[in-house]
Coordinates of C-alpha atoms and ligand atoms in Angstrom, one line a residue:
M1 CA 14.4 29.7 -28.1
I2 CA 10.3 30.6 -28.4
T3 CA 8.9 33.7 -28.9
N4 CA 5.4 33.0 -28.9
E5 CA 3.3 33.9 -26.6
Y6 CA 0.9 31.1 -26.1
V7 CA 3.8 28.8 -27.1
K8 CA 6.0 30.0 -24.2
R9 CA 3.0 30.3 -22.0
V10 CA 2.3 26.7 -23.0
F11 CA 5.6 25.8 -22.3
E12 CA 5.9 27.3 -19.0
D13 CA 3.6 25.4 -17.8
F14 CA 4.9 21.9 -18.7
C15 CA 7.7 22.7 -17.3
K16 CA 6.1 23.3 -14.0
I17 CA 4.5 20.3 -14.2
N18 CA 7.3 17.8 -14.8
T19 CA 10.0 19.4 -13.0
G20 CA 12.6 16.8 -12.4
K21 CA 11.7 14.8 -15.6
P22 CA 15.0 16.6 -18.3
E23 CA 14.2 13.7 -20.9
Y24 CA 10.9 14.9 -21.4
I25 CA 11.6 18.8 -20.9
Q26 CA 14.0 18.0 -23.9
A27 CA 12.0 16.6 -26.2
C28 CA 8.8 19.3 -25.4
Q29 CA 11.3 22.4 -26.3
E30 CA 12.5 20.8 -29.1
I31 CA 8.7 20.0 -30.1
L32 CA 7.4 23.2 -29.4
E33 CA 10.5 25.4 -30.5
S34 CA 9.2 24.0 -34.4
L35 CA 5.4 23.8 -33.6
E36 CA 6.0 27.9 -32.8
L37 CA 5.2 28.5 -37.1
A38 CA 2.5 26.1 -37.1
V39 CA 0.6 28.1 -34.4
E40 CA 1.7 31.4 -36.4
K41 CA 0.3 30.1 -40.1
N42 CA -2.8 28.2 -38.3
P43 CA -4.9 30.0 -35.7
S44 CA -7.1 27.1 -34.4
I45 CA -4.1 25.6 -32.7
E46 CA -4.6 28.4 -29.6
K47 CA -8.0 28.7 -30.7
N48 CA -8.9 25.2 -29.7
H49 CA -5.4 24.3 -26.9
L50 CA -4.3 22.0 -29.0
L51 CA -1.3 22.4 -28.0
E52 CA -1.9 21.5 -24.0
R53 CA -4.4 18.7 -25.3
F54 CA -1.5 17.0 -27.2
L55 CA 0.9 17.8 -24.8
E56 CA -0.9 15.5 -21.4
P57 CA -1.1 11.8 -22.1
E58 CA -4.5 10.5 -22.4
R59 CA -3.6 7.9 -19.9
F60 CA -0.4 6.6 -17.5
V61 CA 0.2 3.7 -16.0
H62 CA 2.3 2.6 -13.0
F63 CA 2.7 -0.6 -11.5
R64 CA 5.1 -3.1 -9.4
V65 CA 6.7 -5.9 -10.9
A66 CA 7.4 -8.9 -8.2
W67 CA 9.7 -12.1 -9.4
L68 CA 11.7 -14.6 -8.5
D69 CA 15.3 -15.1 -9.4
D70 CA 17.1 -18.1 -9.7
N71 CA 17.9 -18.8 -6.6
N72 CA 14.3 -17.8 -5.9
E73 CA 14.5 -14.4 -4.3
I74 CA 12.3 -12.2 -4.4
H75 CA 12.8 -8.8 -6.3
V76 CA 10.9 -5.5 -7.3
N77 CA 10.7 -3.5 -10.6
R78 CA 8.8 -0.9 -11.5
G79 CA 6.1 -1.2 -14.5
Y80 CA 4.8 1.6 -16.8
R81 CA 3.3 2.5 -19.8
V82 CA 2.4 5.4 -21.1
Q83 CA -0.5 5.7 -23.6
Y84 CA -0.1 9.6 -25.1
N85 CA -2.3 9.7 -28.3
S86 CA -4.9 8.3 -29.5
A87 CA -6.4 9.9 -32.3
I88 CA -5.0 8.4 -35.4
G89 CA -5.0 4.8 -34.5
P90 CA -4.5 2.5 -31.2
Y91 CA -2.0 3.4 -29.3
K92 CA 1.5 1.7 -30.8
G93 CA 4.6 1.6 -29.1
G94 CA 7.9 -0.2 -28.0
I95 CA 8.6 -1.7 -24.2
R96 CA 12.2 -0.7 -22.8
F97 CA 13.7 -2.9 -19.9
H98 CA 17.2 -1.2 -18.6
P99 CA 18.1 0.4 -15.5
S100 CA 17.2 4.3 -16.3
V101 CA 14.1 3.3 -16.7
N102 CA 11.3 6.2 -15.5
E103 CA 8.6 8.8 -15.5
S104 CA 10.7 11.2 -17.4
I105 CA 12.2 8.8 -20.2
I106 CA 9.3 6.6 -20.7
K107 CA 7.1 9.8 -21.2
F108 CA 9.4 11.4 -23.6
L109 CA 9.4 8.5 -25.8
G110 CA 5.9 8.4 -25.6
L111 CA 5.1 11.8 -27.1
E112 CA 8.3 11.2 -29.5
Q113 CA 6.5 8.2 -30.5
C114 CA 3.2 9.8 -31.2
L115 CA 5.3 12.2 -34.3
K116 CA 6.7 9.5 -35.1
N117 CA 3.7 7.2 -36.0
S118 CA 1.8 9.9 -37.8
L119 CA 4.3 10.6 -39.9
T120 CA 4.7 6.7 -41.0
T121 CA 1.1 7.7 -42.6
L122 CA -0.3 4.2 -41.0
P123 CA -3.2 4.5 -38.5
M124 CA -1.3 4.6 -34.8
G125 CA -1.4 6.6 -32.0
G126 CA 1.6 6.9 -29.7
A127 CA 2.4 4.8 -26.3
K128 CA 5.9 3.6 -24.6
G129 CA 6.7 1.4 -21.7
G130 CA 8.3 -0.2 -19.8
S131 CA 10.8 -1.0 -16.7
D132 CA 13.4 0.2 -14.3
F133 CA 14.5 -4.0 -14.9
D134 CA 18.4 -5.2 -16.0
P135 CA 18.8 -8.1 -18.2
K136 CA 22.5 -8.1 -18.4
G137 CA 23.4 -11.1 -16.8
K138 CA 20.2 -12.0 -15.8
S139 CA 19.4 -16.3 -17.3
D140 CA 16.8 -17.3 -19.9
N141 CA 15.1 -18.3 -17.0
E142 CA 14.7 -15.1 -15.0
I143 CA 13.6 -13.0 -18.4
M144 CA 10.6 -15.4 -18.8
R145 CA 9.8 -14.7 -15.4
F146 CA 10.2 -11.2 -15.1
C147 CA 8.7 -11.2 -18.8
Q148 CA 5.3 -12.5 -17.2
A149 CA 5.2 -10.9 -14.0
F150 CA 5.5 -7.6 -16.4
M151 CA 2.8 -8.8 -18.2
T152 CA 0.5 -10.1 -15.9
E153 CA -0.3 -6.3 -15.0
L154 CA 0.1 -5.3 -18.5
Y155 CA -2.0 -7.0 -20.6
R156 CA -5.8 -5.3 -18.5
H157 CA -4.4 -2.1 -20.5
I158 CA -3.5 -3.4 -23.9
G159 CA -5.5 -5.5 -27.1
P160 CA -5.5 -5.5 -30.6
N161 CA -7.5 -2.8 -30.9
T162 CA -6.7 -0.5 -27.8
D163 CA -2.9 -0.7 -27.1
V164 CA -0.4 -2.7 -29.2
P165 CA 3.5 -2.8 -27.8
A166 CA 7.0 -3.8 -28.7
G167 CA 10.5 -4.2 -28.1
D168 CA 12.7 -1.8 -27.8
I169 CA 16.0 -1.1 -25.6
G170 CA 16.4 -4.7 -23.7
V171 CA 13.8 -6.0 -25.2
G172 CA 13.9 -8.4 -28.7
G173 CA 12.3 -11.5 -30.3
R174 CA 12.8 -13.8 -26.8
E175 CA 11.1 -10.8 -24.7
V176 CA 7.7 -10.3 -27.0
G177 CA 7.8 -13.8 -27.5
Y178 CA 7.3 -14.5 -23.1
M179 CA 5.2 -11.3 -23.2
F180 CA 2.8 -12.1 -26.2
G181 CA 2.4 -16.5 -24.5
Q182 CA 1.4 -15.0 -21.3
Y183 CA -1.1 -12.5 -22.9
K184 CA -2.4 -15.7 -24.9
R185 CA -2.4 -17.4 -21.4
I186 CA -4.6 -14.9 -19.7
R187 CA -6.9 -13.9 -22.3
D188 CA -6.9 -17.1 -23.7
E189 CA -7.0 -15.4 -27.1
F190 CA -4.4 -15.5 -29.9
T191 CA -4.5 -11.7 -31.4
G192 CA -1.1 -9.4 -33.3
V193 CA -1.9 -7.5 -29.4
L194 CA 2.5 -7.3 -29.7
T195 CA 4.4 -6.8 -32.6
G196 CA 8.2 -7.7 -33.1
K197 CA 6.7 -11.7 -32.5
G198 CA 8.5 -14.7 -34.0
L199 CA 7.6 -16.1 -37.4
S200 CA 6.2 -18.8 -36.2
F201 CA 3.1 -17.1 -34.7
G202 CA 2.4 -13.9 -36.2
G203 CA 5.9 -12.3 -36.9
S204 CA 6.5 -10.3 -39.9
L205 CA 9.4 -10.9 -42.1
V206 CA 11.6 -7.7 -42.1
R207 CA 10.7 -6.1 -38.2
K208 CA 14.4 -7.6 -36.7
E209 CA 15.7 -5.6 -39.7
A210 CA 13.2 -2.7 -40.2
T211 CA 14.5 0.3 -38.0
G212 CA 18.0 0.0 -39.1
Y213 CA 17.3 -1.0 -42.9
G214 CA 14.9 2.0 -42.7
L215 CA 17.3 4.5 -41.5
C216 CA 19.7 3.8 -44.2
Y217 CA 16.8 3.7 -46.8
F218 CA 15.8 7.5 -45.4
T219 CA 20.0 8.7 -44.9
D220 CA 20.4 7.7 -49.1
K221 CA 17.2 9.1 -50.1
A222 CA 18.3 12.4 -48.0
L223 CA 22.1 12.0 -49.8
D224 CA 20.2 11.9 -53.0
V225 CA 17.8 15.0 -52.5
L226 CA 19.6 17.5 -50.8
K227 CA 23.2 16.2 -52.3
H228 CA 23.0 13.9 -55.3
D229 CA 24.4 11.5 -53.8
S230 CA 24.7 8.3 -51.9
F231 CA 26.2 5.6 -49.2
T232 CA 28.6 4.2 -52.1
G233 CA 31.9 4.4 -51.2
K234 CA 31.6 7.1 -47.7
T235 CA 33.0 6.6 -44.1
V236 CA 29.8 5.8 -41.8
V237 CA 29.8 5.4 -38.4
I238 CA 27.3 4.2 -36.1
S239 CA 26.8 4.0 -32.0
G240 CA 25.8 1.3 -30.9
S241 CA 25.4 -2.4 -31.3
G242 CA 21.8 -3.9 -30.4
N243 CA 19.1 -4.2 -33.0
V244 CA 18.9 -1.0 -34.3
A245 CA 22.5 -0.8 -34.9
I246 CA 23.4 -4.2 -36.3
Y247 CA 20.8 -3.7 -39.2
A248 CA 21.8 0.0 -40.2
L249 CA 25.5 -1.7 -40.6
E250 CA 24.1 -4.5 -42.7
K251 CA 22.4 -2.1 -45.1
A252 CA 24.6 0.6 -44.9
I253 CA 27.4 -2.2 -45.9
Q254 CA 25.0 -3.0 -48.5
L255 CA 24.6 0.8 -50.3
G256 CA 28.4 0.6 -50.4
G257 CA 29.5 2.8 -47.1
K258 CA 32.2 2.0 -45.1
V259 CA 31.3 1.6 -41.4
V260 CA 34.2 1.7 -39.1
T261 CA 32.8 1.8 -35.7
M262 CA 30.1 0.0 -33.2
S263 CA 30.0 0.8 -29.6
D264 CA 28.1 -0.7 -25.9
S265 CA 28.0 1.2 -22.9
N266 CA 31.7 -0.1 -22.2
G267 CA 33.2 1.1 -25.1
W268 CA 33.8 1.0 -28.8
I269 CA 35.8 -0.4 -31.7
Y270 CA 37.3 0.6 -34.7
D271 CA 37.3 -1.3 -37.4
S272 CA 40.0 1.0 -41.0
N273 CA 38.6 -2.0 -43.3
G274 CA 35.7 -1.4 -42.3
V275 CA 33.5 -3.6 -39.5
N276 CA 32.8 -7.6 -40.1
I277 CA 29.3 -7.9 -40.2
E278 CA 29.3 -11.6 -39.2
V279 CA 31.5 -11.0 -36.4
V280 CA 29.4 -8.5 -34.6
K281 CA 26.1 -10.5 -35.1
Q282 CA 27.9 -14.2 -33.8
I283 CA 28.9 -11.5 -30.5
K284 CA 25.7 -9.9 -30.5
E285 CA 23.4 -12.1 -31.3
V286 CA 24.5 -15.7 -30.6
E287 CA 26.8 -14.9 -27.7
R288 CA 24.7 -11.8 -26.0
G289 CA 28.1 -10.7 -25.4
R290 CA 30.2 -7.2 -25.2
I291 CA 32.0 -5.3 -28.5
K292 CA 35.3 -5.7 -27.2
E293 CA 35.1 -9.2 -28.4
Y294 CA 35.8 -7.7 -31.8
I295 CA 39.4 -6.9 -31.4
N296 CA 40.0 -10.5 -30.0
R297 CA 38.3 -11.5 -33.7
V298 CA 39.3 -9.1 -36.4
P299 CA 43.1 -8.6 -36.5
G300 CA 44.0 -5.0 -36.6
A301 CA 40.8 -3.5 -35.2
K302 CA 40.7 -1.4 -31.9
Y303 CA 39.2 -0.9 -28.7
Y304 CA 38.3 1.9 -26.6
E305 CA 36.9 2.2 -23.8
T306 CA 34.5 4.5 -22.2
K307 CA 35.3 6.8 -20.1
P308 CA 34.1 10.4 -18.9
G309 CA 36.7 13.2 -21.0
A310 CA 37.4 10.2 -23.7
P311 CA 37.2 10.7 -27.2
K312 CA 33.9 8.7 -28.4
V313 CA 33.1 7.4 -31.7
W314 CA 32.1 10.7 -32.6
S315 CA 35.9 12.1 -33.1
V316 CA 36.1 9.5 -35.6
P317 CA 36.0 11.1 -39.3
C318 CA 33.3 10.3 -41.7
D319 CA 30.7 11.3 -43.8
I320 CA 27.9 9.9 -42.0
A321 CA 27.3 9.8 -39.0
L322 CA 24.3 7.2 -37.2
P323 CA 23.8 7.2 -33.6
C324 CA 21.9 4.0 -32.7
A325 CA 22.1 3.5 -28.8
T326 CA 20.3 5.8 -26.4
Q327 CA 19.5 9.3 -25.6
N328 CA 21.6 12.4 -25.3
E329 CA 24.8 9.9 -26.5
L330 CA 26.0 13.0 -29.2
D331 CA 26.4 16.5 -27.7
L332 CA 28.0 19.8 -27.9
N333 CA 31.3 18.9 -28.5
D334 CA 30.3 16.0 -30.7
A335 CA 28.7 18.0 -32.8
V336 CA 32.0 19.9 -32.6
E337 CA 34.4 17.9 -33.7
L338 CA 31.7 16.1 -36.5
V339 CA 31.9 19.6 -38.5
K340 CA 35.5 20.0 -38.2
N341 CA 36.0 16.2 -39.3
K342 CA 33.4 17.3 -42.3
V343 CA 30.0 15.1 -42.0
T344 CA 27.7 15.7 -44.7
I345 CA 24.5 14.1 -43.0
V346 CA 23.7 13.0 -39.5
C347 CA 20.9 10.7 -39.1
E348 CA 19.3 9.2 -35.7
G349 CA 18.8 5.2 -35.3
A350 CA 17.5 6.0 -31.4
N351 CA 15.6 8.1 -29.6
M352 CA 16.8 11.8 -29.0
P353 CA 20.3 10.7 -29.4
T354 CA 21.6 14.2 -30.0
T355 CA 21.2 17.0 -27.4
L356 CA 18.5 20.4 -28.2
E357 CA 22.5 22.3 -28.7
A358 CA 23.7 19.9 -30.7
A359 CA 21.1 19.1 -32.8
H360 CA 20.8 23.5 -33.5
Y361 CA 24.7 23.3 -34.1
L362 CA 24.4 20.9 -36.7
I363 CA 21.4 22.3 -38.2
D364 CA 23.6 26.2 -38.4
N365 CA 26.4 24.3 -39.5
G366 CA 24.9 22.9 -42.7
V367 CA 25.0 19.3 -41.8
I368 CA 22.0 17.0 -42.8
Y369 CA 20.1 16.6 -39.6
G370 CA 17.6 13.6 -39.4
P371 CA 15.5 13.2 -36.3
G372 CA 14.6 9.7 -34.7
K373 CA 11.0 10.5 -35.2
A374 CA 11.6 10.5 -39.2
A375 CA 14.4 8.1 -39.6
N376 CA 13.9 5.9 -37.1
A377 CA 10.2 5.1 -37.4
G378 CA 11.1 1.9 -40.1
G379 CA 10.7 0.1 -36.9
V380 CA 7.4 1.0 -36.1
A381 CA 6.0 1.4 -39.5
T382 CA 7.3 -2.3 -40.0
S383 CA 5.1 -3.1 -36.7
G384 CA 2.1 -1.4 -38.3
L385 CA 2.8 -4.0 -41.7
E386 CA 2.5 -6.6 -39.0
M387 CA -0.8 -5.5 -37.6
S388 CA -2.3 -5.5 -41.0
Q389 CA -0.7 -8.9 -41.5
N390 CA -2.2 -10.1 -38.7
S391 CA -5.8 -9.0 -39.5
Y392 CA -5.7 -10.7 -42.0
R393 CA -4.1 -14.1 -41.5
L394 CA -1.5 -13.7 -43.7
S395 CA 2.1 -13.6 -44.1
W396 CA 4.2 -11.0 -46.7
T397 CA 7.1 -11.9 -48.6
F398 CA 11.0 -10.4 -47.4
E399 CA 10.8 -8.5 -50.8
D400 CA 7.1 -7.7 -50.3
V401 CA 7.4 -6.2 -46.5
D402 CA 10.9 -4.6 -47.5
L403 CA 9.7 -2.3 -50.5
K404 CA 6.9 -1.6 -48.5
L405 CA 9.5 -0.1 -45.8
K406 CA 11.3 1.0 -48.6
N407 CA 9.1 3.4 -49.6
I408 CA 7.5 4.4 -46.4
M409 CA 11.2 5.5 -45.2
E410 CA 11.1 8.1 -48.9
N411 CA 8.1 9.4 -48.0
I412 CA 8.4 10.2 -44.5
F413 CA 11.5 12.1 -46.2
D414 CA 9.4 13.4 -49.2
N415 CA 6.5 14.9 -47.0
I416 CA 9.4 16.5 -44.4
H417 CA 11.2 18.0 -47.4
S418 CA 7.8 19.3 -48.8
T419 CA 6.6 20.8 -45.3
N420 CA 10.4 22.6 -45.2
K421 CA 9.8 24.3 -48.4
K422 CA 5.9 25.5 -47.6
Y423 CA 7.6 27.1 -44.6
E424 CA 10.7 28.1 -46.1
L425 CA 12.4 26.5 -43.7
K426 CA 16.6 25.4 -44.1
E427 CA 16.5 22.0 -46.3
N428 CA 19.5 20.5 -44.1
D429 CA 16.9 21.2 -40.7
L430 CA 14.4 17.8 -41.0
L431 CA 13.7 18.4 -37.5
T432 CA 11.0 21.4 -37.2
G433 CA 9.5 20.0 -41.0
A434 CA 9.2 16.4 -39.3
N435 CA 7.5 18.4 -36.1
I436 CA 5.2 20.0 -37.9
A437 CA 4.4 17.6 -40.6
G438 CA 4.1 14.8 -38.2
F439 CA 1.2 17.5 -35.3
D440 CA -0.7 18.2 -38.1
K441 CA -2.5 14.9 -38.7
I442 CA -2.7 14.2 -35.2
A443 CA -4.3 18.1 -34.5
S444 CA -6.9 17.7 -37.8
A445 CA -7.9 14.2 -36.1
M446 CA -8.0 15.8 -32.3
L447 CA -10.3 18.5 -34.3
A448 CA -12.6 16.2 -36.2
Q449 CA -13.5 13.8 -33.0
G450 CA -14.4 16.5 -30.1
L451 CA -13.5 17.4 -27.3
F452 CA -10.9 15.4 -25.5
Ligands
LIG501 P1 19.1 -2.7 -28.0 O1 19.0 -3.0 -26.5 O2 18.8 -4.4 -28.7 O3 20.6 -2.2 -28.4 C1 21.2 -0.8 -27.3 C2 22.0 -0.6 -27.5 O4 22.8 0.5 -26.8 C3 23.0 -1.6 -26.9 O5 24.5 -1.5 -27.7 C4 23.5 -0.6 -25.9 O6 24.7 -0.9 -25.3 C5 23.4 0.5 -26.0 N1 23.6 1.6 -25.1 C6 21.7 1.1 -24.1 N2 21.9 2.3 -23.7 C7 23.4 2.8 -23.5 C8 23.9 3.9 -22.5 N3 22.9 4.4 -21.6 N4 25.1 4.2 -23.0 C9 25.2 3.8 -23.6 N5 25.2 2.6 -24.8 C10 24.4 2.7 -24.5 O7 18.0 -1.7 -28.5 P2 17.5 -1.2 -29.8 O8 19.0 -1.0 -30.2 O9 16.4 -1.7 -30.0 O10 17.6 0.2 -29.5 C11 18.9 1.2 -29.5 C12 17.8 2.4 -29.7 O11 17.0 3.5 -30.9 C13 17.5 3.5 -28.6 O12 17.1 4.6 -28.5 C14 15.9 2.6 -29.2 O13 14.8 3.2 -28.1 C15 15.5 3.1 -30.6 N6 14.9 2.6 -31.6 C16 14.4 1.0 -31.6 C17 13.7 0.6 -32.3 C18 14.0 -0.6 -33.0 O14 12.5 -1.0 -33.5 N7 14.5 -1.8 -31.4 C19 12.9 1.8 -32.9 C20 13.2 2.4 -33.0 C21 13.6 3.5 -32.2 P3 24.7 -2.2 -23.8 O15 24.7 -3.3 -24.4 O16 26.2 -1.9 -23.4 O17 23.1 -1.5 -23.0
LIG502 O1 11.3 3.8 -30.9 C1 10.2 2.8 -32.0 O2 9.7 3.3 -32.4 C2 10.1 1.7 -31.5 N1 11.1 1.5 -30.6 C3 9.5 0.3 -32.1 C4 7.9 0.7 -31.6 C5 6.9 -0.7 -32.3 O3 5.7 -0.6 -32.3 O4 7.2 -1.4 -33.5

């Protein structure tokens, strides 16, 4: 609930100009609820209209993407890029290909990205892009033609010192490769204009693993500081089975946890013996198949189809819950169930996977809640490390990058923890501290650079 008059007015005005954009309004509300405290302590935020300035993206582009399928049929999709804020570095953020993509989704992701990138401490502004193109069932050639068509328009808006895209849902190494190739062809320059590239053309070791690994480093650090505990011997529930989920699974196992679920949009699997990572990688990374296939390969595993009202992964008793699929996949009913089953910590691999009321419920019931902008920042942080390596024109070892990633994730936790102390917040509420700490750096950079 927002009570401060200035913050209330800003939120009402935001809602007025963003009707029909529910995810964007949700992200804004969550941020403003946290920033109330900062506004009350620091009058220069209101005096300089910093909330209004921060909440309006610097630029939003929307373009047509026309492409040919394998039968030479023409298709038209919508492409987007929001360049949200450049106060602390070049615009930076992923590209999502999914049929649900629209202006609301892109803008909520762009807004979250600004605070996330700020928390990494690396010099990166916030951006996001994507298309309502559905990669499911498309041939490799169709994916290539779509990526080339998408970049044929996007190239004019990006550059290694301007805006550096990367992957997100539906965009991985293959798609980044096709987009990089098209940019290079059009501009006739080999630069680090995208991150998440293949290792043979400027990609960084650990980028593929980074979001999932970073999520587990953050979770482990929070457990250590707040509960004097760790992953060892803990039951872990993970949703999703894409890039973030797979490498969260891998690191959770390495840290001694037992992961019992994985999911996709059709359903979820339960394996009481602990999910077998090699089987998941084979199905998802090699065959690009469905998670249901797991039960045909691992005796004793169970599959539950996703249906309205049917139990979700969150109904499985666990100590650690890591939502790694998509926005609003964990609602109030799920939070009630998790608390009933005595979950200790919920950390978000996905962006905004927990509804606002579910997040409040978890925090009010003493669960440690690590929001995506902090817990999943390892992906973009390693993208920042890829940008550094590209500038130097050299590459660091796996161990080097992994250690840097671990340090960044632990520092993000420490920064939030000390912000929580400064503002006398609950220790388990990592959301309010993350928003305040992330905003603080951007706001001071905006003030120092004069009115924009
Ligand atoms: P992938 O495309 O690799 O995987 C996405 C996974 O989520 C798939 O299992 C997919 O299932 C599932 N999923 C997607 N949409 C839905 C939906 N509407 N309902 C149910 N399940 C769904 O994407 P990533 O793993 O890269 O991204 C997952 C999340 O992590 C996203 O929120 C993303 O924004 C966030 N993130 C990603 C980062 C990265 O570096 N890649 C960095 C930080 C955050 P299906 O195959 O059935 O669609
Ligand atoms: O949400 C995210 O942080 C990402 N999809 C990764 C962005 C990036 O630029 O690596």
